Amino acid sequence: MGKRTDVFTRLQPMHSFLLCFFLLFQSSAALQTKQVRRVLIFYEAGAYKPLPNLVDEGIRAAFDNAPYRIEFYREFMETAQFPDPVDQKQFRHFYLRKYHNRRPDVIIAVGPAPLQFMLEAHQRYFRDVPVIFCLPNRLPGTLSVDSDFTGVEADVAPAATLEAALRLQPDTKHVIVVGGTSPFDRQQEAAVRNQLKAYENRFDISYLTDLPMPALLERIKNLPSQSIILLAGLGRDAEGRVFSTAESGPMVVAAANAPVFSLNDRHLNHGEVGGDVSDAVDQGKMIGATTVRILNGEKPRNIPTVKTANAYIFDWRALKRWGFKEKNLPPGSIVINREPTVWETYKWYVTIGISLILLQAVLIAGLMWHRAKRRGAEGELRAALEVARESEARFRLVANTAPVMIWMSGPDKLFSYFNQPWLDFTGRPLVSELGNGWEEGVHPDDLQLCLNTFDQSFQRREPFKMQYRLRRHDGEYRWVLDMGVPRFSAEGCFAGYIGSCIDMTERKEAEEALSSVSRRLIDAQEQERTRIARELHDDINQRIAMLGIELDVLQQSLPNQGPELQNRLDELRQQTAEIGTDVQGISHRLHSSKLEYLGLVAACKSFCREVAEWHRVDVNFTAENIPPNLTQEISLCLFRVLQESLNNAIKHSGAQSFEAQLGGTSNEIQLTVRDHGIGFDAAAVMVSRGLGFISMRERVSVVNGTILIASKPMGGTEITIRVPVVARAASKTTVGAA
Amino acid sequence: MKVNEMGCPRILLADDLPEVRERVTELLRCDFDIVGTAQNGQQAVEAASTLDPDLVVLDISMPILNGIQVASRLRELGCRTKIVFTTVHEDPDYVEAAFSVGATAYVFKSRLATDLVFAVHGALQGHKFISVRNRSTLREDPQMAHLKSRLALKRA
């Protein structure tokens, strides 16, 4: 009774397991209202053993797409734990009662004991219910099944496993078969013995199948060398201790000093080497497929019993432990638990690492290339810089040895360079001159004009030329002629100015002296002409006039003389008058008294008329807005320039008509003499006809005027004089002409 | 016309040359009262202002102020006295200038003996006069002819 209680207690977890199954399948099937099919499975092993779960896995996989709602019922006969025939008989009674009113559609019997149960009970209790058996080895020939039975066989393959072991350990001499005492163990042992008969002559084959576990383990600790162990079913030892494959496998492997080869796929993963084993999951799948066929209406008799294929499965760790070469395994072997090689473990790391290294290498190569290129460029740059330096040095050498002062400014108007002659001249250090420092040396009276000229030219980017006084190192202001030109870079960008200066004080003094001399010369000449003209006119001419009067008077006072004397007196008087006229003409040409007596306009007009008559050309003279109170100096200047330029024009231009214009504004008088003749090269003429032009220039400069000579070959000539008029009260010396 | 107690017109004589002054005085003193003489332009202006003569016989070429300037100044001063120029300048430009500043007669010095008395008499009557050049054989200067026609002169 106590035993029975124990049985039911053990069965309780099974019930909860089944419940889970129901719930699992119901949850999906309830929704579909499929037909219900009951599947009853009898397992020989306990629910805790690996085999039922493996088979379940396969069966469930086959039912995944079944059109039914499957109700699973699993029973575990546990022959290893409950070997007592009385216990087993009570289990069977319980099953029969349990399923008496709950008739299954299919019964699956996994293991020899469930198959035996079905063979005995089928006809009576489960008549016409198809039975699918599942055996780890071939159906023993002693058993006969009726037409409701079909099944899946497997086969224990000790011979194939032994052959595989020999490939790995060719010098094997001793083969020890380890097994247990449960019905399943015995059945398997029998199959092994049967198959190994053929090897008994070649090897020393011994069977350790009737030992208590401790003794067994002790025995296998000290096996002779060149031994192997074939591990068969070991569900129970000689003393009735029950073991699952998960327990027995590790114990055997741990104790044995020889490699342990497996005959069942449950004996793997605990250090066993492996062997030619059946695959429980594969069996489960085949059972599942068969079950589906039967549920679909096929008759078991039409479904032949099938045998699952075995497979060579080896544990990589055990192979390593025993030094077996993987290449010696039978072809098609499956190696499990292979520890990934360094390559496999670190494949990604290595790949990523190598990729990174490659990337780095590429980058480094790129950088090297770039550096090489840059070095090349740097080399070119260095060469260019060298050329530039050389050019710069050459420039400085030239600049510093040139007999002129040279400066440079940037586009910001700030001065950035002065050559040595400049610094020698001013006696100041470069740093004092840079920027705007140079302005300090410019004479205060000239600075503004100087800056204006510079600024204006700078804005227009035009060359300029200017004169100003610059303080020499000894404190003396010297006149310098400064000529600046804009600088442009190779790209055409404005880069500032460069300029050169020469000390022109001496030249300027000489010019001034010359100017002074020529001015005095002109003055003297003018004075002398005036004096002679006056002498002639005011004295000689008057006297001649008086002589004429005397002759008239004499003629009148001698009324009674003969006609000869009268005629003679007439002639004398005539001659006297002619002399007077001639002298007056000479006087006029020397110095036009008209200018003095009649003013500028009358004098000019008269001169134009005279010269036109004399040379038989047209001279068109016009005058507008000429103030009456011009100074003698200005009038004389304008008159002389008119004389000189008109005479020149008539003499050289080849033209027949000329224009002379006098025009006045509030602050200046302008004289223009124009012809449309052959023109001339102004610069060349300045030399050949120099004196006249110089004389004109001098006269104009005396009255602070300007003279502009515009002429080009075949383009005519135009001479323009501008003279500023200073507002001036009329004085006694003023020429008052209409 | 203001005249002196003898009924003779009052004349101011301005010339820088003593010989000319002397000769002119001889020519005019029969018919006119020479109320004063001036040796330069400045004196002429002052004397004319002071003496207020009926007529001024005025040389052009004089120191300080020339005859044209004197005539111009006198007109500026409001003096309406008649002016007869006596000068060696026979150029039409001078003649034109002289008439433009208010001259009534223009006598060439070379024609002084023959023209002056006639010109002064005429001037006092308001008649304009210009001497004819001695070279009468030559064609008269067109500028002068034009001038004369403009001034509506009769030939002396």
Short mmCIF file of N, CA and C in Angstrom, two decimals, chain B residues 41-152:
data_model
loop_
_atom_site.label_atom_id
_atom_site.label_comp_id
_atom_site.label_asym_id
_atom_site.label_seq_id
_atom_site.Cartn_x
_atom_site.Cartn_y
_atom_site.Cartn_z
N GLY B 41 49.63 163.83 -68.99
CA GLY B 41 48.20 163.53 -68.90
C GLY B 41 47.59 163.93 -67.58
N GLN B 42 48.33 163.69 -66.55
CA GLN B 42 47.85 164.01 -65.21
C GLN B 42 47.53 165.50 -65.09
N GLN B 43 48.49 166.32 -65.57
CA GLN B 43 48.30 167.77 -65.54
C GLN B 43 47.08 168.17 -66.38
N ALA B 44 46.95 167.47 -67.47
CA ALA B 44 45.85 167.78 -68.39
C ALA B 44 44.51 167.58 -67.71
N VAL B 45 44.37 166.44 -67.01
CA VAL B 45 43.11 166.16 -66.32
C VAL B 45 42.84 167.23 -65.28
N GLU B 46 43.88 167.55 -64.50
CA GLU B 46 43.72 168.53 -63.43
C GLU B 46 43.35 169.92 -63.99
N ALA B 47 44.12 170.30 -65.04
CA ALA B 47 43.89 171.63 -65.63
C ALA B 47 42.49 171.73 -66.23
N ALA B 48 42.08 170.65 -66.89
CA ALA B 48 40.76 170.66 -67.52
C ALA B 48 39.68 170.79 -66.46
N SER B 49 39.89 170.07 -65.35
CA SER B 49 38.91 170.13 -64.27
C SER B 49 38.86 171.54 -63.68
N THR B 50 40.01 172.11 -63.50
CA THR B 50 40.11 173.43 -62.87
C THR B 50 39.63 174.55 -63.80
N LEU B 51 40.15 174.49 -65.05
CA LEU B 51 39.95 175.63 -65.96
C LEU B 51 38.62 175.53 -66.74
N ASP B 52 38.14 174.34 -66.82
CA ASP B 52 36.91 174.10 -67.58
C ASP B 52 36.95 174.80 -68.94
N PRO B 53 37.96 174.46 -69.81
CA PRO B 53 38.09 175.13 -71.10
C PRO B 53 37.00 174.72 -72.06
N ASP B 54 36.86 175.49 -73.13
CA ASP B 54 35.88 175.12 -74.16
C ASP B 54 36.37 173.92 -74.96
N LEU B 55 37.68 173.82 -75.05
CA LEU B 55 38.23 172.76 -75.91
C LEU B 55 39.62 172.41 -75.41
N VAL B 56 39.94 171.11 -75.51
CA VAL B 56 41.30 170.67 -75.15
C VAL B 56 41.96 170.14 -76.39
N VAL B 57 43.15 170.72 -76.69
CA VAL B 57 43.99 170.16 -77.75
C VAL B 57 44.91 169.15 -77.06
N LEU B 58 44.74 167.88 -77.42
CA LEU B 58 45.32 166.81 -76.58
C LEU B 58 46.21 165.90 -77.40
N ASP B 59 47.44 165.77 -76.93
CA ASP B 59 48.39 164.81 -77.55
C ASP B 59 48.06 163.42 -77.01
N ILE B 60 48.37 162.36 -77.78
CA ILE B 60 48.13 161.00 -77.25
C ILE B 60 49.32 160.52 -76.44
N SER B 61 50.52 160.65 -77.02
CA SER B 61 51.71 160.12 -76.35
C SER B 61 52.23 161.09 -75.32
N MET B 62 51.75 160.83 -74.08
CA MET B 62 52.21 161.68 -72.98
C MET B 62 52.56 160.81 -71.79
N PRO B 63 53.44 161.32 -70.93
CA PRO B 63 53.77 160.57 -69.72
C PRO B 63 52.58 160.51 -68.76
N ILE B 64 52.68 159.58 -67.84
CA ILE B 64 51.72 159.35 -66.74
C ILE B 64 50.35 158.87 -67.28
N LEU B 65 49.63 159.73 -67.92
CA LEU B 65 48.40 159.28 -68.58
C LEU B 65 48.50 159.67 -70.04
N ASN B 66 48.14 158.77 -70.92
CA ASN B 66 48.18 159.14 -72.33
C ASN B 66 46.88 159.87 -72.69
N GLY B 67 46.83 160.39 -73.90
CA GLY B 67 45.69 161.22 -74.31
C GLY B 67 44.37 160.48 -74.26
N ILE B 68 44.38 159.22 -74.66
CA ILE B 68 43.14 158.43 -74.64
C ILE B 68 42.63 158.31 -73.21
N GLN B 69 43.58 158.03 -72.32
CA GLN B 69 43.21 157.89 -70.90
C GLN B 69 42.68 159.21 -70.33
N VAL B 70 43.31 160.30 -70.74
CA VAL B 70 42.87 161.62 -70.26
C VAL B 70 41.43 161.87 -70.69
N ALA B 71 41.16 161.62 -71.96
CA ALA B 71 39.81 161.84 -72.49
C ALA B 71 38.81 160.97 -71.75
N SER B 72 39.23 159.73 -71.54
CA SER B 72 38.36 158.79 -70.83
C SER B 72 38.07 159.27 -69.42
N ARG B 73 39.13 159.72 -68.73
CA ARG B 73 38.98 160.20 -67.36
C ARG B 73 38.08 161.44 -67.30
N LEU B 74 38.30 162.34 -68.27
CA LEU B 74 37.49 163.57 -68.28
C LEU B 74 36.01 163.23 -68.44
N ARG B 75 35.72 162.25 -69.31
CA ARG B 75 34.32 161.86 -69.49
C ARG B 75 33.78 161.23 -68.21
N GLU B 76 34.66 160.47 -67.55
CA GLU B 76 34.24 159.88 -66.28
C GLU B 76 33.93 160.96 -65.25
N LEU B 77 34.71 162.03 -65.34
CA LEU B 77 34.53 163.12 -64.36
C LEU B 77 33.34 164.03 -64.74
N GLY B 78 32.73 163.75 -65.84
CA GLY B 78 31.56 164.54 -66.24
C GLY B 78 31.88 165.80 -67.04
N CYS B 79 33.15 165.90 -67.43
CA CYS B 79 33.58 167.07 -68.19
C CYS B 79 33.17 166.92 -69.65
N ARG B 80 32.41 167.87 -70.15
CA ARG B 80 31.89 167.73 -71.51
C ARG B 80 32.70 168.56 -72.51
N THR B 81 33.85 169.03 -72.10
CA THR B 81 34.65 169.89 -72.98
C THR B 81 35.02 169.18 -74.26
N LYS B 82 35.10 169.98 -75.37
CA LYS B 82 35.45 169.39 -76.67
C LYS B 82 36.89 168.96 -76.66
N ILE B 83 37.18 167.89 -77.39
CA ILE B 83 38.55 167.37 -77.42
C ILE B 83 39.00 167.24 -78.87
N VAL B 84 40.16 167.85 -79.17
CA VAL B 84 40.80 167.68 -80.48
C VAL B 84 42.15 167.03 -80.24
N PHE B 85 42.28 165.82 -80.79
CA PHE B 85 43.56 165.12 -80.63
C PHE B 85 44.55 165.62 -81.66
N THR B 86 45.79 165.86 -81.21
CA THR B 86 46.89 166.14 -82.15
C THR B 86 47.94 165.08 -81.86
N THR B 87 48.25 164.29 -82.90
CA THR B 87 49.14 163.16 -82.61
C THR B 87 49.87 162.72 -83.85
N VAL B 88 50.97 162.01 -83.60
CA VAL B 88 51.69 161.43 -84.74
C VAL B 88 51.08 160.09 -85.15
N HIS B 89 50.17 159.53 -84.30
CA HIS B 89 49.58 158.22 -84.62
C HIS B 89 48.55 158.38 -85.72
N GLU B 90 48.89 157.88 -86.90
CA GLU B 90 47.97 158.01 -88.02
C GLU B 90 47.17 156.72 -88.25
N ASP B 91 47.40 155.75 -87.39
CA ASP B 91 46.75 154.44 -87.53
C ASP B 91 45.26 154.57 -87.21
N PRO B 92 44.41 153.97 -88.03
CA PRO B 92 42.96 154.08 -87.80
C PRO B 92 42.53 153.59 -86.43
N ASP B 93 43.28 152.60 -85.87
CA ASP B 93 42.92 152.09 -84.54
C ASP B 93 42.91 153.22 -83.51
N TYR B 94 43.92 154.11 -83.66
CA TYR B 94 43.99 155.22 -82.72
C TYR B 94 42.82 156.19 -82.94
N VAL B 95 42.54 156.41 -84.21
CA VAL B 95 41.45 157.33 -84.53
C VAL B 95 40.15 156.81 -83.95
N GLU B 96 39.97 155.50 -84.14
CA GLU B 96 38.75 154.86 -83.64
C GLU B 96 38.66 154.97 -82.13
N ALA B 97 39.82 154.68 -81.49
CA ALA B 97 39.86 154.76 -80.03
C ALA B 97 39.56 156.19 -79.57
N ALA B 98 40.11 157.16 -80.26
CA ALA B 98 39.93 158.57 -79.89
C ALA B 98 38.47 158.97 -79.96
N PHE B 99 37.83 158.62 -81.03
CA PHE B 99 36.41 158.99 -81.16
C PHE B 99 35.55 158.24 -80.16
N SER B 100 36.02 157.00 -79.81
CA SER B 100 35.22 156.21 -78.86
C SER B 100 35.25 156.82 -77.46
N VAL B 101 36.29 157.61 -77.18
CA VAL B 101 36.31 158.25 -75.84
C VAL B 101 35.83 159.71 -75.92
N GLY B 102 35.22 160.05 -77.04
CA GLY B 102 34.57 161.36 -77.07
C GLY B 102 35.30 162.48 -77.81
N ALA B 103 36.26 162.11 -78.67
CA ALA B 103 36.97 163.15 -79.43
C ALA B 103 36.02 163.78 -80.47
N THR B 104 36.28 165.04 -80.81
CA THR B 104 35.49 165.68 -81.88
C THR B 104 36.31 165.79 -83.15
N ALA B 105 37.65 165.92 -82.95
CA ALA B 105 38.51 166.00 -84.13
C ALA B 105 39.82 165.30 -83.87
N TYR B 106 40.42 164.84 -84.99
CA TYR B 106 41.65 164.08 -84.87
C TYR B 106 42.62 164.62 -85.93
N VAL B 107 43.66 165.29 -85.45
CA VAL B 107 44.57 165.98 -86.38
C VAL B 107 45.94 165.33 -86.32
N PHE B 108 46.46 164.92 -87.51
CA PHE B 108 47.80 164.37 -87.54
C PHE B 108 48.78 165.50 -87.35
N LYS B 109 49.82 165.20 -86.60
CA LYS B 109 50.79 166.26 -86.38
C LYS B 109 51.46 166.69 -87.68
N SER B 110 51.57 165.74 -88.58
CA SER B 110 52.18 166.09 -89.87
C SER B 110 51.30 167.07 -90.66
N ARG B 111 50.04 167.15 -90.27
CA ARG B 111 49.10 168.04 -90.95
C ARG B 111 48.68 169.22 -90.06
N LEU B 112 49.45 169.41 -88.98
CA LEU B 112 49.08 170.38 -87.97
C LEU B 112 48.86 171.80 -88.55
N ALA B 113 49.80 172.24 -89.30
CA ALA B 113 49.78 173.63 -89.82
C ALA B 113 48.56 173.88 -90.69
N THR B 114 48.18 172.85 -91.41
CA THR B 114 47.05 173.06 -92.33
C THR B 114 45.71 172.73 -91.72
N ASP B 115 45.69 171.75 -90.78
CA ASP B 115 44.39 171.23 -90.33
C ASP B 115 43.92 171.76 -88.99
N LEU B 116 44.84 172.17 -88.12
CA LEU B 116 44.47 172.37 -86.72
C LEU B 116 43.42 173.47 -86.52
N VAL B 117 43.73 174.66 -87.07
CA VAL B 117 42.82 175.79 -86.84
C VAL B 117 41.42 175.45 -87.37
N PHE B 118 41.41 174.87 -88.57
CA PHE B 118 40.14 174.46 -89.18
C PHE B 118 39.41 173.47 -88.29
N ALA B 119 40.17 172.49 -87.78
CA ALA B 119 39.55 171.44 -86.97
C ALA B 119 38.99 172.00 -85.67
N VAL B 120 39.75 172.91 -85.04
CA VAL B 120 39.32 173.47 -83.76
C VAL B 120 38.05 174.31 -83.97
N HIS B 121 38.07 175.13 -84.99
CA HIS B 121 36.87 175.91 -85.29
C HIS B 121 35.68 174.98 -85.49
N GLY B 122 35.91 173.97 -86.30
CA GLY B 122 34.82 173.03 -86.58
C GLY B 122 34.34 172.34 -85.30
N ALA B 123 35.31 171.91 -84.52
CA ALA B 123 34.98 171.18 -83.30
C ALA B 123 34.11 172.03 -82.39
N LEU B 124 34.49 173.28 -82.27
CA LEU B 124 33.71 174.18 -81.41
C LEU B 124 32.27 174.29 -81.92
N GLN B 125 32.12 174.10 -83.23
CA GLN B 125 30.76 174.12 -83.81
C GLN B 125 30.12 172.74 -83.74
N GLY B 126 30.89 171.76 -83.26
CA GLY B 126 30.34 170.39 -83.19
C GLY B 126 30.63 169.56 -84.42
N HIS B 127 31.50 170.05 -85.31
CA HIS B 127 31.82 169.28 -86.51
C HIS B 127 33.00 168.36 -86.25
N LYS B 128 32.84 167.16 -86.68
CA LYS B 128 33.94 166.20 -86.51
C LYS B 128 34.93 166.35 -87.63
N PHE B 129 36.22 165.96 -87.34
CA PHE B 129 37.27 166.15 -88.33
C PHE B 129 38.37 165.11 -88.13
N ILE B 130 38.85 164.58 -89.26
CA ILE B 130 40.02 163.70 -89.21
C ILE B 130 40.96 164.10 -90.32
N SER B 131 42.25 164.24 -89.99
CA SER B 131 43.23 164.60 -91.01
C SER B 131 43.34 163.52 -92.07
N VAL B 132 43.77 163.95 -93.21
CA VAL B 132 44.02 163.00 -94.29
C VAL B 132 45.51 162.74 -94.36
N ARG B 133 45.86 161.51 -94.62
CA ARG B 133 47.29 161.17 -94.68
C ARG B 133 48.00 161.95 -95.76
N ASN B 134 49.24 162.17 -95.51
CA ASN B 134 50.04 162.92 -96.46
C ASN B 134 50.18 162.21 -97.78
N ARG B 135 50.22 160.91 -97.71
CA ARG B 135 50.40 160.17 -98.95
C ARG B 135 49.06 160.15 -99.69
N SER B 136 48.65 161.27 -100.10
CA SER B 136 47.34 161.40 -100.73
C SER B 136 47.30 160.70 -102.07
N THR B 137 48.50 160.50 -102.60
CA THR B 137 48.55 159.81 -103.88
C THR B 137 48.11 158.35 -103.74
N LEU B 138 48.33 157.89 -102.59
CA LEU B 138 47.95 156.48 -102.37
C LEU B 138 46.45 156.34 -102.13
N ARG B 139 45.96 155.21 -102.37
CA ARG B 139 44.55 154.96 -102.11
C ARG B 139 44.31 155.06 -100.61
N GLU B 140 43.23 155.70 -100.27
CA GLU B 140 42.98 155.87 -98.84
C GLU B 140 42.73 154.52 -98.16
N ASP B 141 43.24 154.50 -97.00
CA ASP B 141 43.09 153.27 -96.19
C ASP B 141 41.61 152.92 -96.04
N PRO B 142 41.21 151.69 -96.41
CA PRO B 142 39.79 151.34 -96.35
C PRO B 142 39.24 151.44 -94.93
N GLN B 143 40.09 151.12 -93.97
CA GLN B 143 39.61 151.18 -92.58
C GLN B 143 39.24 152.62 -92.22
N MET B 144 40.10 153.55 -92.70
CA MET B 144 39.86 154.97 -92.41
C MET B 144 38.60 155.46 -93.12
N ALA B 145 38.46 155.01 -94.35
CA ALA B 145 37.29 155.41 -95.14
C ALA B 145 36.01 154.94 -94.45
N HIS B 146 36.07 153.73 -93.99
CA HIS B 146 34.93 153.16 -93.28
C HIS B 146 34.62 153.97 -92.04
N LEU B 147 35.71 154.30 -91.33
CA LEU B 147 35.57 155.08 -90.10
C LEU B 147 34.92 156.43 -90.38
N LYS B 148 35.44 157.08 -91.43
CA LYS B 148 34.93 158.41 -91.78
C LYS B 148 33.45 158.34 -92.15
N SER B 149 33.12 157.35 -92.91
CA SER B 149 31.72 157.26 -93.33
C SER B 149 30.83 157.01 -92.13
N ARG B 150 31.40 156.23 -91.18
CA ARG B 150 30.63 155.94 -89.97
C ARG B 150 30.43 157.23 -89.15
N LEU B 151 31.49 158.03 -89.13
CA LEU B 151 31.41 159.27 -88.35
C LEU B 151 30.73 160.40 -89.15
N ALA B 152 30.40 160.15 -90.39
CA ALA B 152 29.72 161.12 -91.27
C ALA B 152 30.50 162.42 -91.39
#
